XYZ file of C-alpha atoms in Angstrom:
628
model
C 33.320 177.827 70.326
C 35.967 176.768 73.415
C 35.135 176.921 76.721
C 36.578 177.384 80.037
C 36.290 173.401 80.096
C 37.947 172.693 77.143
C 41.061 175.243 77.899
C 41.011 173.001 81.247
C 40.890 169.726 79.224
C 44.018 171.078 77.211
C 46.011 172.017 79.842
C 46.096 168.514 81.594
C 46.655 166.837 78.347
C 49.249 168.738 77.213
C 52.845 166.595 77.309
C 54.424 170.039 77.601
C 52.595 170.768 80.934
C 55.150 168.527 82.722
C 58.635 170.143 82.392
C 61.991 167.981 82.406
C 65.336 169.074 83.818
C 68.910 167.554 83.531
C 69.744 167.372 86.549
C 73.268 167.149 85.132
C 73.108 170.756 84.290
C 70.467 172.081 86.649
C 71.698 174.980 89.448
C 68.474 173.944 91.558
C 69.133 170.236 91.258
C 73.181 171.094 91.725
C 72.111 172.980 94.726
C 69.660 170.584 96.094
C 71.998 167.642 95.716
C 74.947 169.343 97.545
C 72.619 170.048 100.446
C 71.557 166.462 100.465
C 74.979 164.899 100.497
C 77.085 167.962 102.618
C 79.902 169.823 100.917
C 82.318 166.659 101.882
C 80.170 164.615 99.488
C 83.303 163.302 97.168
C 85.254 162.028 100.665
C 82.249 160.522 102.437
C 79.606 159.370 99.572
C 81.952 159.249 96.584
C 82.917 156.151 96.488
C 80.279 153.875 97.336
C 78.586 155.859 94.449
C 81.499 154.768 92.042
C 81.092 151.200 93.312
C 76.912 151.756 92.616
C 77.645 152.747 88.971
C 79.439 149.687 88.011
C 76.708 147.089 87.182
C 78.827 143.965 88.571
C 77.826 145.630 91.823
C 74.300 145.234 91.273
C 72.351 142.690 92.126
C 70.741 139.810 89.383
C 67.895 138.854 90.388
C 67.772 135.886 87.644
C 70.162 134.027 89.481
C 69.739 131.235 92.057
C 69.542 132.506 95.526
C 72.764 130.199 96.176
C 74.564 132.515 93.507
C 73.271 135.370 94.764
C 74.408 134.651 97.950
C 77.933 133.673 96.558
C 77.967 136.692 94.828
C 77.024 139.099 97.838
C 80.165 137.712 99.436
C 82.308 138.592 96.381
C 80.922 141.922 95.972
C 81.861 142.652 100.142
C 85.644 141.945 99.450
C 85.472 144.152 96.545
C 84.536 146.654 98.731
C 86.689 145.982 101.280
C 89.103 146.628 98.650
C 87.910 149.767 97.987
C 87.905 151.187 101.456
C 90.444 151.676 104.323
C 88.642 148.531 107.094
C 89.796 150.506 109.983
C 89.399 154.162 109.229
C 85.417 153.009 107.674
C 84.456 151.321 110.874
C 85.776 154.281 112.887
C 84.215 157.056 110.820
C 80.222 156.994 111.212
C 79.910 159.908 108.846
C 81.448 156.971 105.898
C 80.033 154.207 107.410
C 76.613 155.219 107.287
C 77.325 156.998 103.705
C 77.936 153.458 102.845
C 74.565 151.917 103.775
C 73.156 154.026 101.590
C 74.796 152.856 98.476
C 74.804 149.533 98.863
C 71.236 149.604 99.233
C 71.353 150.793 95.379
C 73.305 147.680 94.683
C 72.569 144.565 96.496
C 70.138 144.029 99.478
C 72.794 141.384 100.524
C 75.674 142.990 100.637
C 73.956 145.454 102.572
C 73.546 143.141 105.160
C 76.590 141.823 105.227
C 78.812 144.828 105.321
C 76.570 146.256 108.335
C 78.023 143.444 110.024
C 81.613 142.699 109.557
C 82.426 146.466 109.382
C 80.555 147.976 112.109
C 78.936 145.113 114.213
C 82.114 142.913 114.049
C 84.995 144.647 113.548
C 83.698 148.058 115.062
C 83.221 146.341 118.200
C 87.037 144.882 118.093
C 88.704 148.173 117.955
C 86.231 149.714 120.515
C 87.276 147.398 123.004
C 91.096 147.073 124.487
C 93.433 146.251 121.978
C 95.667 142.823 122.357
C 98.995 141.688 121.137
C 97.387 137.998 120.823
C 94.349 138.764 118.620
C 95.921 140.972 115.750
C 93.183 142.343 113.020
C 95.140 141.394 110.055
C 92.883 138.571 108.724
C 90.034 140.702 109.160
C 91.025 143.821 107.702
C 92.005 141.266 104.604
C 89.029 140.251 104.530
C 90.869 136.256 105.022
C 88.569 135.632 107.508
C 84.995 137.795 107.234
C 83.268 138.683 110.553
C 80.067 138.089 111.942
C 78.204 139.093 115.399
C 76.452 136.638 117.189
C 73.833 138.124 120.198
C 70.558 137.446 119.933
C 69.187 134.383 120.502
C 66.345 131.887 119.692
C 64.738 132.631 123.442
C 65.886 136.245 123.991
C 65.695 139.192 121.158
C 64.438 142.499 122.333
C 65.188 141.133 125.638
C 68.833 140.431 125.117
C 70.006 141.021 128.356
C 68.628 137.766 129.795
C 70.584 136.167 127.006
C 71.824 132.695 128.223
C 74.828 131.837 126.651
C 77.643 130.766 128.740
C 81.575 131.701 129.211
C 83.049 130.037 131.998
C 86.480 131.005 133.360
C 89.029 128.937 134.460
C 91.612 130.289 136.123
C 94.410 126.990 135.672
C 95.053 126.829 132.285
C 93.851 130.809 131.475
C 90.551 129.689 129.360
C 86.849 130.352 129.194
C 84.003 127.272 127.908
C 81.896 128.950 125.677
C 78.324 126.779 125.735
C 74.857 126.599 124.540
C 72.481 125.299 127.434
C 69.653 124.389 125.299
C 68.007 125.162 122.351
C 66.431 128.695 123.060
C 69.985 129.857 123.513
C 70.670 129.141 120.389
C 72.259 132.128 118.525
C 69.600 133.098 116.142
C 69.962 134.347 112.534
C 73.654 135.504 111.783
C 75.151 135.196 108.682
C 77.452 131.917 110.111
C 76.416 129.456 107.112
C 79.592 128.344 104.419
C 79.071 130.955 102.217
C 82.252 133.545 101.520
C 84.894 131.222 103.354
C 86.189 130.870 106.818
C 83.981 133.511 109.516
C 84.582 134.374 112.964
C 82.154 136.175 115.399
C 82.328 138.175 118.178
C 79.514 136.333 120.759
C 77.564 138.096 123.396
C 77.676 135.384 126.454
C 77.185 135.441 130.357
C 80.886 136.051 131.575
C 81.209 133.197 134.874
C 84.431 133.631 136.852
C 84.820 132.682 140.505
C 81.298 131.414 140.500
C 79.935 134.806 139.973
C 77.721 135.642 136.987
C 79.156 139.214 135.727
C 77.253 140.020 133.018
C 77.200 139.651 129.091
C 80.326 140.532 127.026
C 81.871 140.101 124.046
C 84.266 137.074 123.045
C 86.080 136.812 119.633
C 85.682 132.974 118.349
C 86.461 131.348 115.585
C 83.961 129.580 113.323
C 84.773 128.208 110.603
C 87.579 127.742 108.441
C 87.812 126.154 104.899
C 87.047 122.472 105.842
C 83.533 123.863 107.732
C 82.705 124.339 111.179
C 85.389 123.815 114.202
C 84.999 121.718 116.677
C 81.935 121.918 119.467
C 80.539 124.734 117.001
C 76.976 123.676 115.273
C 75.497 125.750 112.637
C 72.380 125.457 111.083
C 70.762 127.217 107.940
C 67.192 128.816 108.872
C 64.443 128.676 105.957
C 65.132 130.763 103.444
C 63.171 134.555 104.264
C 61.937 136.662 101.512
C 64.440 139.505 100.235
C 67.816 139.366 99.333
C 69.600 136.304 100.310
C 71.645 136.384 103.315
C 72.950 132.912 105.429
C 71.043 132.936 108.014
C 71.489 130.582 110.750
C 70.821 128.770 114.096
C 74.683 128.393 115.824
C 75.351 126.956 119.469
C 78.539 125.989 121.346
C 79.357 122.891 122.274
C 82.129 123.259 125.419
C 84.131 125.576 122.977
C 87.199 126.504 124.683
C 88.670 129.891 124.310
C 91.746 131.979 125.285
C 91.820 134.289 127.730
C 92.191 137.091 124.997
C 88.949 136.112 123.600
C 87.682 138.459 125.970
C 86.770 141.934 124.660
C 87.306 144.136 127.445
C 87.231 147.809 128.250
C 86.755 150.097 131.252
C 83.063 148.376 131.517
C 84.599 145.107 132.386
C 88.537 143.370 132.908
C 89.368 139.751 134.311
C 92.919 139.549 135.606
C 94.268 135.867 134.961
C 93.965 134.569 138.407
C 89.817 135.310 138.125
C 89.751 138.705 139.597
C 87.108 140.748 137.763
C 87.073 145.006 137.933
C 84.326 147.427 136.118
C 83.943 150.740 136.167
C 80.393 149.941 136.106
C 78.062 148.671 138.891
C 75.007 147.409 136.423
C 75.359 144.323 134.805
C 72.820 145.912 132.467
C 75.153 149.049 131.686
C 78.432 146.454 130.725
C 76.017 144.350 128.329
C 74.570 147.650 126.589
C 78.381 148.769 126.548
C 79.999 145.888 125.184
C 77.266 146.199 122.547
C 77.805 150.015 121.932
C 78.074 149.054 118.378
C 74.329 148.244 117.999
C 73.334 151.964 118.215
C 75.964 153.141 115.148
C 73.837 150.068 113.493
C 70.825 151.659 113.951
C 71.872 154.581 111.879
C 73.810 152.330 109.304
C 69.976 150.322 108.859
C 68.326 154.124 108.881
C 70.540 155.162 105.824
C 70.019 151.768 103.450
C 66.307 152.763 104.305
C 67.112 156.332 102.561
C 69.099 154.979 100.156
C 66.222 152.269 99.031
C 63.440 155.128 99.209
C 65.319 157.567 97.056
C 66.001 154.779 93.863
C 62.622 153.758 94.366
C 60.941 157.357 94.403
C 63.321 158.377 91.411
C 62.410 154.837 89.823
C 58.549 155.633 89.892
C 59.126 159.447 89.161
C 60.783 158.882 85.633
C 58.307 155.897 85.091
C 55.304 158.276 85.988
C 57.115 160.700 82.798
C 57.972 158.185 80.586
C 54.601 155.864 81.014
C 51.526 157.886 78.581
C 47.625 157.133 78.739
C 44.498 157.840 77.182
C 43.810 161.909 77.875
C 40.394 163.537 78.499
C 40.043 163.210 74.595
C 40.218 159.885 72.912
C 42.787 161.967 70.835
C 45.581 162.751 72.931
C 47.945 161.108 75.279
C 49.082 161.996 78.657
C 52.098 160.896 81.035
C 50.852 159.677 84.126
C 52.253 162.636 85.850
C 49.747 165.183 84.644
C 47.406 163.577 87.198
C 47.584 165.183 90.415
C 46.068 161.506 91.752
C 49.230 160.154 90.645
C 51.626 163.078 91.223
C 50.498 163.855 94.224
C 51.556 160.891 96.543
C 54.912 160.852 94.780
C 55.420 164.526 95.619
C 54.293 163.879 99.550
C 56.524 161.006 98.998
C 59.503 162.979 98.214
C 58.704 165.778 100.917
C 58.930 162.894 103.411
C 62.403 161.305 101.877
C 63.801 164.895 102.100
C 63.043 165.362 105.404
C 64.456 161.887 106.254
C 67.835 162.434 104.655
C 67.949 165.934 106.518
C 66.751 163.726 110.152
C 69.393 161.565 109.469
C 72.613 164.172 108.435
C 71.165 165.934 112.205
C 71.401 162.536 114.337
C 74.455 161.265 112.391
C 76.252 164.661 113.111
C 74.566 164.665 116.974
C 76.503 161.135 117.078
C 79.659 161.369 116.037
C 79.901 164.772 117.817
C 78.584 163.540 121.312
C 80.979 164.126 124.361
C 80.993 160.381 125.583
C 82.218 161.529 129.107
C 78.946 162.389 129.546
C 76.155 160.168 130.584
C 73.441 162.829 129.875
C 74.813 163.756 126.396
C 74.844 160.041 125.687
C 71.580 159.239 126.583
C 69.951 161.970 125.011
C 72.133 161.098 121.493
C 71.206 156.982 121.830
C 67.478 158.454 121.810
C 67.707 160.162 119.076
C 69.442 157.811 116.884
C 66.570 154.933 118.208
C 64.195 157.719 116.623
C 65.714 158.410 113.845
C 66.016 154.670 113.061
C 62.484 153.563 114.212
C 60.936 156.652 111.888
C 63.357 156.474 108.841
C 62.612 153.023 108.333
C 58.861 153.166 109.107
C 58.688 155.987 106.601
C 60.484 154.164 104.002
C 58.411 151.243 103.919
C 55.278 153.546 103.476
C 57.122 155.008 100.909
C 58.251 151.823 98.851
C 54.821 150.255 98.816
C 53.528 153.697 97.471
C 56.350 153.543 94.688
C 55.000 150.186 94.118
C 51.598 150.920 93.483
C 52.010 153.543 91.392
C 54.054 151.809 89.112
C 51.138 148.952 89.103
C 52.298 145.678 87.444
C 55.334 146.927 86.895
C 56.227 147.576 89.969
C 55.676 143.353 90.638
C 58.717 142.860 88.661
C 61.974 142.636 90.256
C 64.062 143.678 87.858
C 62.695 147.206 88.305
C 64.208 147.516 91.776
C 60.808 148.113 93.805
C 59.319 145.196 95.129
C 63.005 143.783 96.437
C 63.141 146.966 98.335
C 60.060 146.038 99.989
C 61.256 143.262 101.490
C 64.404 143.957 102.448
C 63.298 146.849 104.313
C 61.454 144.468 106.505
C 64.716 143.689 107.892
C 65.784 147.434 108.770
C 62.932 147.819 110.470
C 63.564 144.752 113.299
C 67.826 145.356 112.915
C 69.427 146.546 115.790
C 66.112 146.907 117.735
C 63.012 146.410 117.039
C 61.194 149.329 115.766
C 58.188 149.324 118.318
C 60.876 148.228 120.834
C 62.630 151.173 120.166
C 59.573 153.733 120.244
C 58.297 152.136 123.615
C 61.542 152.856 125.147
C 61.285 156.207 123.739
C 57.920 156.742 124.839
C 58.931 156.322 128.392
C 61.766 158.046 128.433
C 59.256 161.393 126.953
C 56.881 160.353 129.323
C 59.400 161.047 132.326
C 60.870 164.429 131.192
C 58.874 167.578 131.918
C 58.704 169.406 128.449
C 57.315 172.774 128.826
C 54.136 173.180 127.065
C 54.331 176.104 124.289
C 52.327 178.917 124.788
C 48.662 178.853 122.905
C 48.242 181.706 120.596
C 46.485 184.660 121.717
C 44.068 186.823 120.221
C 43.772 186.388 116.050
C 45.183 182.415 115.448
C 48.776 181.763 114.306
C 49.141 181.487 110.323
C 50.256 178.109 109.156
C 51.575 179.586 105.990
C 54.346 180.612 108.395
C 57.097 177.570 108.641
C 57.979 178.522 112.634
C 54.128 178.258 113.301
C 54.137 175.271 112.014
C 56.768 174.066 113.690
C 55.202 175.234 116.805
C 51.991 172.898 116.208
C 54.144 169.984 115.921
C 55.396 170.867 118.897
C 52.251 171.773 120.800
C 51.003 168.032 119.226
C 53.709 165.892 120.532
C 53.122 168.116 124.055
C 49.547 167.565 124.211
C 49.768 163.659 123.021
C 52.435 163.166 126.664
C 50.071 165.184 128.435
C 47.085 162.893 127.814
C 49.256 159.506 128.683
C 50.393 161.265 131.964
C 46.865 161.702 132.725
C 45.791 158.108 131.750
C 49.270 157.162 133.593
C 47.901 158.595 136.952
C 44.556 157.702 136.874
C 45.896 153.710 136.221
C 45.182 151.704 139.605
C 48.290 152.026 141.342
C 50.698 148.783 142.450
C 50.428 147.561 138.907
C 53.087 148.653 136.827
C 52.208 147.136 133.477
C 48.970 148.156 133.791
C 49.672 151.795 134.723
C 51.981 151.564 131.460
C 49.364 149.793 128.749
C 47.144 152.701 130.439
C 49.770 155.677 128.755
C 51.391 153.270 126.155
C 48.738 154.256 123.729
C 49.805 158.636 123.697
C 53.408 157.863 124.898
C 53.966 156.474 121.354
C 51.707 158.687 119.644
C 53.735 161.187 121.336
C 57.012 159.747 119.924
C 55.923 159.398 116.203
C 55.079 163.771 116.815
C 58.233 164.652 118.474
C 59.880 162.617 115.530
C 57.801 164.614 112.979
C 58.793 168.014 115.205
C 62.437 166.608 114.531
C 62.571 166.105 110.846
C 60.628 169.058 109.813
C 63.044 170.991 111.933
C 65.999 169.344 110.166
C 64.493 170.253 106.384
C 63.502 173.540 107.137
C 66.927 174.309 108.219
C 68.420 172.785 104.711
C 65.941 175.089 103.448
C 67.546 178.182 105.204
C 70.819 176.930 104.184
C 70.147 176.777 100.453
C 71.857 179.936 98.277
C 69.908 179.401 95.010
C 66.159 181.036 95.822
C 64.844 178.281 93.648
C 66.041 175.373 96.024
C 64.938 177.630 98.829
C 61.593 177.823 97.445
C 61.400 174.191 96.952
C 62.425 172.944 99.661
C 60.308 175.113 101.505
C 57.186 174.065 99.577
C 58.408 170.200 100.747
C 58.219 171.602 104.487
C 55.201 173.196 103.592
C 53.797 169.478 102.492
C 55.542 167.451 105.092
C 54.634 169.473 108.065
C 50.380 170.383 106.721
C 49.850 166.714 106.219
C 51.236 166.310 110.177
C 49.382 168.784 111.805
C 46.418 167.849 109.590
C 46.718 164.053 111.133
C 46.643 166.247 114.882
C 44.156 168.611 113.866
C 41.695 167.184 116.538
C 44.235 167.738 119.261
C 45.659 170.831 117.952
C 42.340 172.337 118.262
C 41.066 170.896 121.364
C 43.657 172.213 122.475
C 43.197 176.152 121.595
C 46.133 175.677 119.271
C 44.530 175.404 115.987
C 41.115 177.029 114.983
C 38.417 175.401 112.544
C 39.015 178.185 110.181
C 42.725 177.481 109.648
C 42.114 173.461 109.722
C 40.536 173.968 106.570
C 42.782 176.430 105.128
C 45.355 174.013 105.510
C 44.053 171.510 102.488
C 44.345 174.777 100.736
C 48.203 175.162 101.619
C 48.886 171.518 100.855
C 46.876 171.652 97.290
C 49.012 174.774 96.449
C 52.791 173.463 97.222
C 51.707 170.353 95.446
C 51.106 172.667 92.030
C 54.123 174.696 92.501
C 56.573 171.272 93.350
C 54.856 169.023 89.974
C 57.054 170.938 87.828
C 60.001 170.692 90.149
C 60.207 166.846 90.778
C 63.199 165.932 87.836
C 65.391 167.990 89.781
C 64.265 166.280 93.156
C 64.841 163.199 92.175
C 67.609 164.614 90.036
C 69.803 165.793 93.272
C 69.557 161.973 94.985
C 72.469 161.670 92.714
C 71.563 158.262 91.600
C 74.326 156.634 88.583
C 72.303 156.618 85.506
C 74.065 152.844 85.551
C 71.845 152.157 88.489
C 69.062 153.284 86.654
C 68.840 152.235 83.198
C 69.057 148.573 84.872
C 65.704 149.403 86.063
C 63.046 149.044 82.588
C 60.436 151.475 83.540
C 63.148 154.302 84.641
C 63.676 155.165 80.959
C 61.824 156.060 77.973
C 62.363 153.006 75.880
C 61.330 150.779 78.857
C 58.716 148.944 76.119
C 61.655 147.764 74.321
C 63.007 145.549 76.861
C 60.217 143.612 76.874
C 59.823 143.400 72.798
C 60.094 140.499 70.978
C 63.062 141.042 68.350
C 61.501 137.761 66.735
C 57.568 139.044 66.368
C 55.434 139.781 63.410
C 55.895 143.529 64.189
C 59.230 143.231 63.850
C 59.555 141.736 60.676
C 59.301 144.503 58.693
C 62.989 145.719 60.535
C 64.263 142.332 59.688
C 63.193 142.973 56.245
């Protein structure tokens, strides 16, 4: 006789329980994917993804790092070939589009592209343009560029950088030099590697015996016989992750032109010395001279989404394709029909979709910006440092779940995984240091007066509703600012740092929230914008997940607060148990809609079905019977 148990047994080892979908064919995929990628996808994605699918653009990890190296260099003039220089550093919507392809192909190359296009080149045509320093060579990729700020002494605190340009007014020329060793420029890609590289350099402008502030000055580096004269550059130990050149440089009494000089309205020298700004702070010319930094931090946001997505569709198909022993000796199961195992991969995709949609919001917020105005810039810098310092955070919790879940497998990098892991170590300190970045942010929350939203009154808000949801984020990041302004006041006074290691604590707390408030806002409004109901359903069940698991993390708050009663905390457990059910049989077509080449993939063993086979021996006893 059967009982309830055994029709329970059956249903989680039955292979059919899990349904596939080709995504190829798939309306709810089709629909998903256009909403991922914007309905200008073939202009502003389309390319890099034909670059991704051919497998000379992906990296080998058999090789030497010295080849690999070589061979990231290669792959950058190939797509320099592939793109129009000028119009890609100009366009952030294809620039960033780009960072997340590359990531698919070569940890490297993402690197180095983030620099010469946007970091290097960017910052050229941002600033005046000269008749004496034409782009040619770069745009031909003859000479490949390379940015040069930070330095041994001075990272997050850049703007005490130490570097020197001296200007002398009788023969037209600044002396570019290194004073000692901590103003060395630390870790840019300056080593032989890929052939003759200039750099812009971030150095303390000196004219008139006046110390103006830090800009920008294009100087040669290298050219086929090495290093030019007065300029030193030495390789760093090699760092984990893809291999990059990474180097110590300094400046020896390097003398260069007066059109070195990258000017703009922030900052001019005349020839006889005579130095004009439109701006007062020395601070406000170095962060503007640097503008490019803050399109960086979006370019380092999107390899992070690009590297989460292969990885999450990596250990999706591997979680379908790998089988184990079922709750009879009998019968085997994919790994999927576990909800222990499904489960973080579907909270794991929830959170990648709500990154991508983040990301499309602050990418559109800054290319859309009116730069006239200092508010509107501000406001868009912040978000971008957000979007960057969450995106990449997320990612890396996301890649070392990937990881695990693929156990030994994952180890291996020739299934794309544990490379990712590393390399996203570097997104997360690019262009700002995350916790940098969210301290900063912090503050700036800390300072604004947010209006608190109104506590529900009478029977508590549902949190099956989306917008109530959305209003507990909210109400979270709001209550997290109001305790660091009270821990901010009470702080002895006349000690700043102390007052601020006092509210540090909730002014962050309260960043990571208003983050969260951000990106669910961002995915539930792809989910109003998708046509086909069964897209709309899904990617409302992802809100649903993304947003319970938040509020469930601010439950305590939430409900000393009045904004969340004990009843609905543990309904919501319920809520997150239920989308999980409903999205299991939905995740082919989520990881179907990232898009990714199947050329990309079936380089990556465990992402197919005949993943054993690449590890067979054709030459074993169990073979011999084929042979035969």
């Amino acid at each position: 006789m059967r009982t309830p148990s055994d029709d329970a047994l059956d249903a989680l080892d039955a292979p059919g329980a899990i349904r596939a979908s080709d995504a190829s064919t798939d309306p709810t995929a089709a629909e998903l994917s256009g909403l991922l990628f914007g309905a200008d996808r073939e202009q502003v994605h389309g390319p890099w993804r034909e670059l991704a699918a051919d497998p000379w653009m992906q990296r080998q990890h058999e090789t030497s790092p010295a080849d690999q190296l070589t061979a990231s260099y290669r792959r950058l003039r190939r797509l320099n070939r592939a793109a129009d220089p000028a119009r890609l550093a100009a366009d952030p919507y294809r620039l960033t589009a780009l960072h997340e392809w590359t990531a698919l192909m070569d940890g490297g190359l993402t690197v180095l592209a983030g620099i010469h296009f946007n970091l290097f080149l960017g910052s050229l045509l941002d600033h005046d343009p000269h008749d004496k320093r034409p782009l040619d060579e770069y745009l031909a990729m003859e000479r490949i560029g390379t940015f040069l700020c930070t330095e041994l002494g001075h990272g997050n605190d850049a703007a005490a950088l130490e570097t020197t340009a001296v200007y002398d007014p009788a023969d037209r020329t600044f002396t570019l030099h290194t004073p000692h060793a901590g103003a060395q420029k630390f870790m840019p890609n300056t080593g032989p590697a890929g052939g003759p590289k200039s750099a812009v350099v971030a150095a303390r402008l000196l004219a008139g015996g006046r110390d103006h502030g830090i800009f920008l000055f294009l100087t040669p580096l290298t050219d086929h016989g090495g290093t030019l004269p007065g300029v030193t550059v030495r390789p760093l130990p090699l760092r984990p992750g893809s291999p990059v050149d990474h180097c110590l440089t300094s400046f020896d009494q390097v003398l260069l032109p007066h059109e070195a000089l990258l000017t703009g309205e922030h900052g001019r020298l005349g020839d006889e010395g005579t130095f004009t700004s439109a701006l007062g702070s020395k601070r406000k010319r170095f962060l503007t001279s640097i503008g490019r930094v803050t399109l960086g931090k979006l370019c380092m946001s999107a390899s992070a989404l690009g590297g989460a997505r292969v990885a999450l569709a990596t250990a999706v198909r591997y979680a379908h394709h790998r089988h184990v022993t079922g709750a009879r000796p009998d019968r085997r199961v994919p790994l999927w029909a576990h909800r222990t195992h499904h489960g973080p991969l579907l909270e794991g995709l929830a959170t990648a979709y709500a990154m991508t949609a983040l990301h499309r919001a602050t990418t559109a917020l800054w290319a859309g910006h009116d730069r006239t105005d200092p508010a509107a810039a501000a406001l868009a810098e912040r978000r971008v440092a957000l979007a960057k310092g969450w995106i990449t955070w997320q990612a890396r919790a996301l890649l070392i779940e990937c990881r695990e879940r693929c156990g030994a497998q994952g180890l291996l990098p020739v299934n794309g995984i544990v490379s990712l892991t590393m390399d996203i170590e570097g997104t997360i300190t690019a262009e700002g240091d995350n916790l940098a970045l969210w301290a900063k942010t912090g503050a700036e929350l800390l300072l604004d007066q947010d209006a608190p939203p109104a506590a529900p009154e009478g029977e508590p808000a549902d949190p099956a509703d989306p917008a109530v949801r959305q209003e507990l984020l909210r109400a979270a990041e709001h209550l997290l600012l109001a305790r660091a302004r009270t821990r901010l006041r009470q702080a002895p006074p006349g000690d700043s740092l102390r007052r601020w290691n006092a509210a540090a604590p909730g002014a962050l707390a309260a960043a990571t929230a208003h983050a969260e408030h951000r990106a669910a806002a961002a995915l539930l409004a792809m989910a109003e914008r998708a046509a086909d109901p069964t897209a709309r359903a899904v990617l409302l069940d992802l809100h649903l997940l993304f947003t319970v698991r938040r509020i469930q993390a601010h439950a305590a708050t939430l409900h000393a607060g009045r904004y969340l009663a004990a009843d609905r905390i543990d309904a919501l457990a319920d809520l997150a148990e239920q989308s999980i059910a409903r999205l299991a049989g939905h995740a082919d077509a989520l990881v179907g809609a990232f898009d990714i080449p199947e050329q990309v993939l079936a380089g990556r063993p465990i992402a197919n079905s005949g993943y054993q086979e690449a590890f067979d021996d054709p030459s074993a006893h169990w073979n011999a019977v084929h042979r035969a």
